[in-house]
Short mmCIF file of C-alpha atoms and ligand atoms in Angstrom, two decimals:
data_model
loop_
_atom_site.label_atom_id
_atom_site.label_comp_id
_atom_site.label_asym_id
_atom_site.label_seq_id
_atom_site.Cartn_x
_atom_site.Cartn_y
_atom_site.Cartn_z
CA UNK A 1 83.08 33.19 69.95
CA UNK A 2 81.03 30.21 69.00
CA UNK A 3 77.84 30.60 66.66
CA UNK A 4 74.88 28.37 67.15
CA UNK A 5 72.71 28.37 64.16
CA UNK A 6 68.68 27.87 64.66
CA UNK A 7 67.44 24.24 63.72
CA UNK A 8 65.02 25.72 61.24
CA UNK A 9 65.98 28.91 59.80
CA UNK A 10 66.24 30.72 56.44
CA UNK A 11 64.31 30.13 52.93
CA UNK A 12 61.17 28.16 53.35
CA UNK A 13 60.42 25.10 50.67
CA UNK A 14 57.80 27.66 48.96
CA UNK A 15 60.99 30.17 48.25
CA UNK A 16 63.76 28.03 47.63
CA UNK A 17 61.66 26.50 45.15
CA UNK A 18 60.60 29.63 43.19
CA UNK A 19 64.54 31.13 43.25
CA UNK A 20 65.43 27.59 41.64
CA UNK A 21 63.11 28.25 39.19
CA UNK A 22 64.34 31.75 38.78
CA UNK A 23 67.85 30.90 38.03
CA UNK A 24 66.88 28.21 35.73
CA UNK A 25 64.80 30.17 33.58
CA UNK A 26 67.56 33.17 33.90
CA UNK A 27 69.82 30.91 32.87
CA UNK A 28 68.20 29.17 29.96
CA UNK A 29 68.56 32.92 28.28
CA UNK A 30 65.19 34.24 28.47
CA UNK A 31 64.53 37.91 29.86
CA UNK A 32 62.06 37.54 32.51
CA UNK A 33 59.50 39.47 35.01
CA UNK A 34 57.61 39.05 37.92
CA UNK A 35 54.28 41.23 39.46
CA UNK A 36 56.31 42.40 42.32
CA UNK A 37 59.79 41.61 43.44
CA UNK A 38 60.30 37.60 43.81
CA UNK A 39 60.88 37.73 47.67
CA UNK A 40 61.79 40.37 49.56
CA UNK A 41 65.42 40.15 50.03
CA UNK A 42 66.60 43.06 48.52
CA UNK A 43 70.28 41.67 47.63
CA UNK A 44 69.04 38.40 45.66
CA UNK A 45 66.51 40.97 44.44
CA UNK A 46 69.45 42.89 43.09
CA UNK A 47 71.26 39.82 42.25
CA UNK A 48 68.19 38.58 39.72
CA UNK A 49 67.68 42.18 38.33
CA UNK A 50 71.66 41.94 37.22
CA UNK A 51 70.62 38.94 35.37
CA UNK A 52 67.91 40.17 33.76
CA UNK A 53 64.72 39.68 36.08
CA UNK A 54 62.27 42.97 36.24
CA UNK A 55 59.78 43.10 38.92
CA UNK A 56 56.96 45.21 37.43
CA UNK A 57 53.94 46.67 39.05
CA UNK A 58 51.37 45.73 36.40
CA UNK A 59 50.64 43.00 33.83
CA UNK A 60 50.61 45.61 31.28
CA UNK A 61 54.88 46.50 32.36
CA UNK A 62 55.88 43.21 32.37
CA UNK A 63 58.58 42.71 29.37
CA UNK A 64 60.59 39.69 28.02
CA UNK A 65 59.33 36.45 26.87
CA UNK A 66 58.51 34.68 30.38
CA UNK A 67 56.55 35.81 33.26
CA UNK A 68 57.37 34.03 36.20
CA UNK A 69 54.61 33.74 39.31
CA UNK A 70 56.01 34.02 42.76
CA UNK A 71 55.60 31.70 45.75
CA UNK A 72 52.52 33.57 47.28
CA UNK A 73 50.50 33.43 43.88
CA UNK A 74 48.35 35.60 41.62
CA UNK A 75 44.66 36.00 40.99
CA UNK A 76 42.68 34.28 38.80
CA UNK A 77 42.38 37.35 36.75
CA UNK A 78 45.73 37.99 37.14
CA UNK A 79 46.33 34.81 36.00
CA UNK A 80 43.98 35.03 32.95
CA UNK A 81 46.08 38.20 31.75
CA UNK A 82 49.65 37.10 32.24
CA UNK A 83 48.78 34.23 29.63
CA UNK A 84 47.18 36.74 27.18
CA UNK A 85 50.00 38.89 27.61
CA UNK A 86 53.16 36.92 28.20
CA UNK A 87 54.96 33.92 25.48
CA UNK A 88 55.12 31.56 28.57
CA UNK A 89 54.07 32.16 31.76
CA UNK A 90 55.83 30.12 34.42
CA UNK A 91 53.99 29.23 37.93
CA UNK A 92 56.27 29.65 41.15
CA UNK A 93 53.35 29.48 43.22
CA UNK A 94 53.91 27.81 46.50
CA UNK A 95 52.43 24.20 46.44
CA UNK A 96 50.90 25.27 49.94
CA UNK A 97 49.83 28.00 48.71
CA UNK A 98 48.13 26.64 45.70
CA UNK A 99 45.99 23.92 47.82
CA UNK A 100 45.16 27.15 49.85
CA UNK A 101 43.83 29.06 46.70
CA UNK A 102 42.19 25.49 45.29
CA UNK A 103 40.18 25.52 49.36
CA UNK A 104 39.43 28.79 48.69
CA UNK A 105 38.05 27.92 45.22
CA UNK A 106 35.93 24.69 47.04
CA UNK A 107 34.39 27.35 49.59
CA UNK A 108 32.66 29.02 46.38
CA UNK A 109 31.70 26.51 44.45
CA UNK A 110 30.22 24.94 47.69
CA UNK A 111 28.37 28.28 47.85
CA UNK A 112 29.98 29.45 50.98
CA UNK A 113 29.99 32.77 52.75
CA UNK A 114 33.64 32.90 53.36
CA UNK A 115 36.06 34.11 55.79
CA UNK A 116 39.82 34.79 54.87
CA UNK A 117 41.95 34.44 58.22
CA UNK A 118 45.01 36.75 57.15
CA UNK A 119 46.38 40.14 56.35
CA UNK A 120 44.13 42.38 54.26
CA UNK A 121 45.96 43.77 51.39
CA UNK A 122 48.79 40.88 51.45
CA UNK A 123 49.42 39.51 47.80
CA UNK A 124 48.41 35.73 48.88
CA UNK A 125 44.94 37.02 50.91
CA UNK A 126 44.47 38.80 47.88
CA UNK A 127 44.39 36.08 45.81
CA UNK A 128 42.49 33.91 48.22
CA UNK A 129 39.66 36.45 48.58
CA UNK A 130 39.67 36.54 44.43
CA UNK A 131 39.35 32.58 44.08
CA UNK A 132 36.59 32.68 47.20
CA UNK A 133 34.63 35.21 45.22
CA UNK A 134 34.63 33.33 41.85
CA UNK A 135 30.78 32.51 42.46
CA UNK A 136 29.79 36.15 43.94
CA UNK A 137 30.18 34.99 47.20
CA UNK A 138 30.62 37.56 49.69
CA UNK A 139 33.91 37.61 51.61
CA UNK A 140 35.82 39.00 53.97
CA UNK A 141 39.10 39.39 55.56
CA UNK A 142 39.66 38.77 59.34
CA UNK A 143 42.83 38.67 61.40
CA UNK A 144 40.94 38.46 64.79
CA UNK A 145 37.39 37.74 66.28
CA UNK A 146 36.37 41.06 67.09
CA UNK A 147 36.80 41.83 62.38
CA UNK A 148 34.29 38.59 62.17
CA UNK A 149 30.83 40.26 60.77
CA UNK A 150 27.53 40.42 61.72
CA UNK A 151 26.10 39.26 58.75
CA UNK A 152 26.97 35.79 58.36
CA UNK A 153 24.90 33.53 56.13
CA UNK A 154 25.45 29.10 56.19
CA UNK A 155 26.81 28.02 55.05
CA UNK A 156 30.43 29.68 56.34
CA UNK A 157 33.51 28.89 55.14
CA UNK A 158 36.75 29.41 56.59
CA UNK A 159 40.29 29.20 54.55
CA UNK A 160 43.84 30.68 55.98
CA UNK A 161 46.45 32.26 54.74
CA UNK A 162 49.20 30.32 54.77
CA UNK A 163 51.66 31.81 57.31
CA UNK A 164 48.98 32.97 59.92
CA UNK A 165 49.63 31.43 63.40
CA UNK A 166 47.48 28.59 64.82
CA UNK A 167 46.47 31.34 67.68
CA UNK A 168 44.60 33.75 65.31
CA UNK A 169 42.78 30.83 63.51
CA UNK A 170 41.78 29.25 66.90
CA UNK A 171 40.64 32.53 68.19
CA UNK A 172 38.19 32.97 64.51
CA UNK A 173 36.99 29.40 64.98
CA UNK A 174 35.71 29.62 69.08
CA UNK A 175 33.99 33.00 67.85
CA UNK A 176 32.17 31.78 64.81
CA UNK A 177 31.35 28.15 67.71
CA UNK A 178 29.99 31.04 70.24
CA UNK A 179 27.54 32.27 67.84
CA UNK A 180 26.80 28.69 67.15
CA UNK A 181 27.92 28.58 63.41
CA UNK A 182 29.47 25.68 62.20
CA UNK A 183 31.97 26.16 59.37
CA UNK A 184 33.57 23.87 56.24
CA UNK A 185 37.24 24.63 57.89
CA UNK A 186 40.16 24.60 55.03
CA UNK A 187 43.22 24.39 57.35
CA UNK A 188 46.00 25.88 55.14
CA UNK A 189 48.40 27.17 57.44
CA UNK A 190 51.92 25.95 56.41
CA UNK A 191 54.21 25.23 59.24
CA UNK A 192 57.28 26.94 57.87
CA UNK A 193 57.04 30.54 59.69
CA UNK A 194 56.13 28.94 63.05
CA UNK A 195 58.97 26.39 63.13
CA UNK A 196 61.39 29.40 62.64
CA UNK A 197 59.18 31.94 65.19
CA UNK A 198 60.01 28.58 67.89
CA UNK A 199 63.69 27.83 67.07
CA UNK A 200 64.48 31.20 67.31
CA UNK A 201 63.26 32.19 70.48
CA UNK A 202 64.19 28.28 71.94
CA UNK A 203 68.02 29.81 70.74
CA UNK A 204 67.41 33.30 71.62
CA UNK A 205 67.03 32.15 75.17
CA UNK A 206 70.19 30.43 75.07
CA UNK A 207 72.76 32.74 73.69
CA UNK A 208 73.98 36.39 74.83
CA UNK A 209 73.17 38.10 71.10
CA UNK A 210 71.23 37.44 68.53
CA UNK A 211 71.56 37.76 64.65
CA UNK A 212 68.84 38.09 62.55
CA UNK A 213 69.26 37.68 58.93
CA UNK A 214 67.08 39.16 55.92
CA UNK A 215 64.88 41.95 54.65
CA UNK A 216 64.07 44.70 56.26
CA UNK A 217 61.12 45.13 53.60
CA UNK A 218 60.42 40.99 55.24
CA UNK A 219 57.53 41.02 57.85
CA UNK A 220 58.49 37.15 58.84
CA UNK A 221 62.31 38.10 59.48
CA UNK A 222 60.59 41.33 61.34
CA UNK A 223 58.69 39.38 63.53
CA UNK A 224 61.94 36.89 64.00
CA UNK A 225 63.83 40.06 64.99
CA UNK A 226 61.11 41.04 67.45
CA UNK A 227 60.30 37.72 69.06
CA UNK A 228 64.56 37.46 69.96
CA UNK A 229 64.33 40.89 71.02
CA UNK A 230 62.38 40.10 73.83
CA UNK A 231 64.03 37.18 74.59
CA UNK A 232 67.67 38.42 74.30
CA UNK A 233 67.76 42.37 74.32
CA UNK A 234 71.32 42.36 72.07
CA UNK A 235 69.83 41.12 68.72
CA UNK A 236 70.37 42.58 65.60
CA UNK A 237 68.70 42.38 62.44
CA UNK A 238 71.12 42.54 59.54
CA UNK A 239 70.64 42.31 56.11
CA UNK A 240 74.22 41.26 55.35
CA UNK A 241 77.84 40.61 57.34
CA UNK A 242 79.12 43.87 57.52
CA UNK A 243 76.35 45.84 59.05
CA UNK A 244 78.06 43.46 62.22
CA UNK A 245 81.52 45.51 61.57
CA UNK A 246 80.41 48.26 64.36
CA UNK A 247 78.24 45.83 66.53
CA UNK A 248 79.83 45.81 70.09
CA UNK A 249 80.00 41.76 70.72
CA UNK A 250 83.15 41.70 72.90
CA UNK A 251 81.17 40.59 75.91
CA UNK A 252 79.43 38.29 73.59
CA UNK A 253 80.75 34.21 73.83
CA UNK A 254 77.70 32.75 72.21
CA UNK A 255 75.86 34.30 69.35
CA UNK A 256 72.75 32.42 67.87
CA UNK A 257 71.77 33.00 64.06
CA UNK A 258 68.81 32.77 62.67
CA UNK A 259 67.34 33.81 59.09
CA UNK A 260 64.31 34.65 57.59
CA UNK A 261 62.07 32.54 55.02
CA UNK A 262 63.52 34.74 52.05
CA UNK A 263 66.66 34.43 53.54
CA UNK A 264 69.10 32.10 51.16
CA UNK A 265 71.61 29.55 52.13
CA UNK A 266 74.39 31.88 50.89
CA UNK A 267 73.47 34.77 53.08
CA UNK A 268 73.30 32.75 56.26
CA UNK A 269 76.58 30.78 55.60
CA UNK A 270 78.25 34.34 54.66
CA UNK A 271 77.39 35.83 57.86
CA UNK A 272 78.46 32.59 59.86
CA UNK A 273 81.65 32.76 58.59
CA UNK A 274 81.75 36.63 59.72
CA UNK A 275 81.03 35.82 63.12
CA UNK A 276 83.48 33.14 63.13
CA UNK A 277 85.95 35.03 61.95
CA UNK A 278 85.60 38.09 64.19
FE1 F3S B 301 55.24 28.13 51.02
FE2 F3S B 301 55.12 27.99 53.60
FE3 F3S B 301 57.13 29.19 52.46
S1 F3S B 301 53.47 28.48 52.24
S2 F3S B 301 56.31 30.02 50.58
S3 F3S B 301 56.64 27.01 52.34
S4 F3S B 301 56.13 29.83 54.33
#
């Protein structure tokens, strides 16, 4: 069997950077929390819980001397209370994400009506909406033109989350230029999840099954999984090796591998070797 891995695949910059800084404040000694789970990859999940990391809910559950941020940020509020509450608070956020959130803080202070491109409800949009609002700006959260409202004011702004696809932020822009509004554009989309949607499916084509690696609780290894789906109808999205052990790939000579962006080195390499080995 030979494996072909995909050119980009597997933790982004944004999550390879906050897990490095998980580890190293793990491993200085101190007990540690995040809001939420750090990424969602349930086994390094595991894996950081064993060493002491406890994803809370709520500022007010978080225990241990450090809080640590993850990649797709916090509030400004949020922010506010993890200092008051925490002995050192330390700031995983994404760099992309961070310019995104410091755009969406330029919007309000330009006095901007604004429109978030992105998932309502999502952690990061979340945060955007909260650092667009600072002012008392109104905003609001659009994933396609028909969500755009009526009641737009200049001037608009316009800041994205930063793993929406060029497509949906196209498709915002020509509607807001059809009702002739001009808007201050911050183009925050990080490149990342769309370099890893294209290898994928430019492997996917190539190979007769695919492996998908990560989270099943992971909506960019989900939509990896779906996109090689379509393109090669025996793919399977695994979390780890052995969920392979009953997977019929006897008629199978190449098998392409691909990973999520919360999927770690170690997971990918493990599951290579599987293959390899089978
Ligand atoms: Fe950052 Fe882009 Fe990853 S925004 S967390 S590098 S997908």
């Amino acid at each position: 069997m030979k494996v072909m891995l995909a050119e980009h695949a597997g933790a982004c910059y944004g999550v390879q950077r906050a897990l490095d800084i998980a580890y190293e404040v793990l491993d200085s000694g101190q007990s540690a929390s995040t809001l939420g789970p750090l990424i969602h990859n349930p086994q390094v999940v595991a894996d950081l819980e064993a060493r002491g990391m406890k994803a809370v809910d709520n500022v007010a559950d978080i225990v241990g001397t450090t809080a640590i941020i993850r990649s797709h940020g916090v509030t400004p509020e949020e922010h506010r209370r993890l200092h008051d509450a925490c002995e050192s608070v330390v700031d995983a956020t994404c760099p992309h994400v961070s310019r995104a959130q410091r755009g969406a803080a330029e919007l309000a202070e330009a006095g901007c009506r604004v429109i978030v491109v992105g998932e309502k409800g999502h952690p990061e949009v979340e945060a955007l909406v909260a650092y667009a609002g600072q002012n008392g700006a109104k905003v609001d959260v659009v994933l396609s033109p028909s969500e755009i409202p009526e009641d737009l004011y200049a001037p608009i702004g316009v800041v994205v989350q930063t793993t929406q696809t060029r497509h949906n932020l196209d498709a915002v822009l020509s509607e807001l230029d059809r009702r002739g509004l001009d808007p201050i554009l911050k183009d925050t989309i990080c490149a990342a999840t769309q370099h890893r949607q294209r290898s994928a499916a430019e492997l996917a084509r190539m190979v007769d099954a695919m492996v998908v690696i990560g989270g099943r609780n992971s909506s960019n290894t989900t939509r990896l999984a779906e996109i090689c789906a379509e393109l090669c109808p025996r793919t399977y999205h695994i979390e780890s090796a052995h969920e392979l052990d009953d997977a019929d790939l006897s008629e199978s000579d190449v098998v392409g591998v691909t990973a999520g962006a919360s999927t770690p080195e170690g997971q990918i390499s493990a599951v290579v070797a599987y293959l390899e080995g089978r």
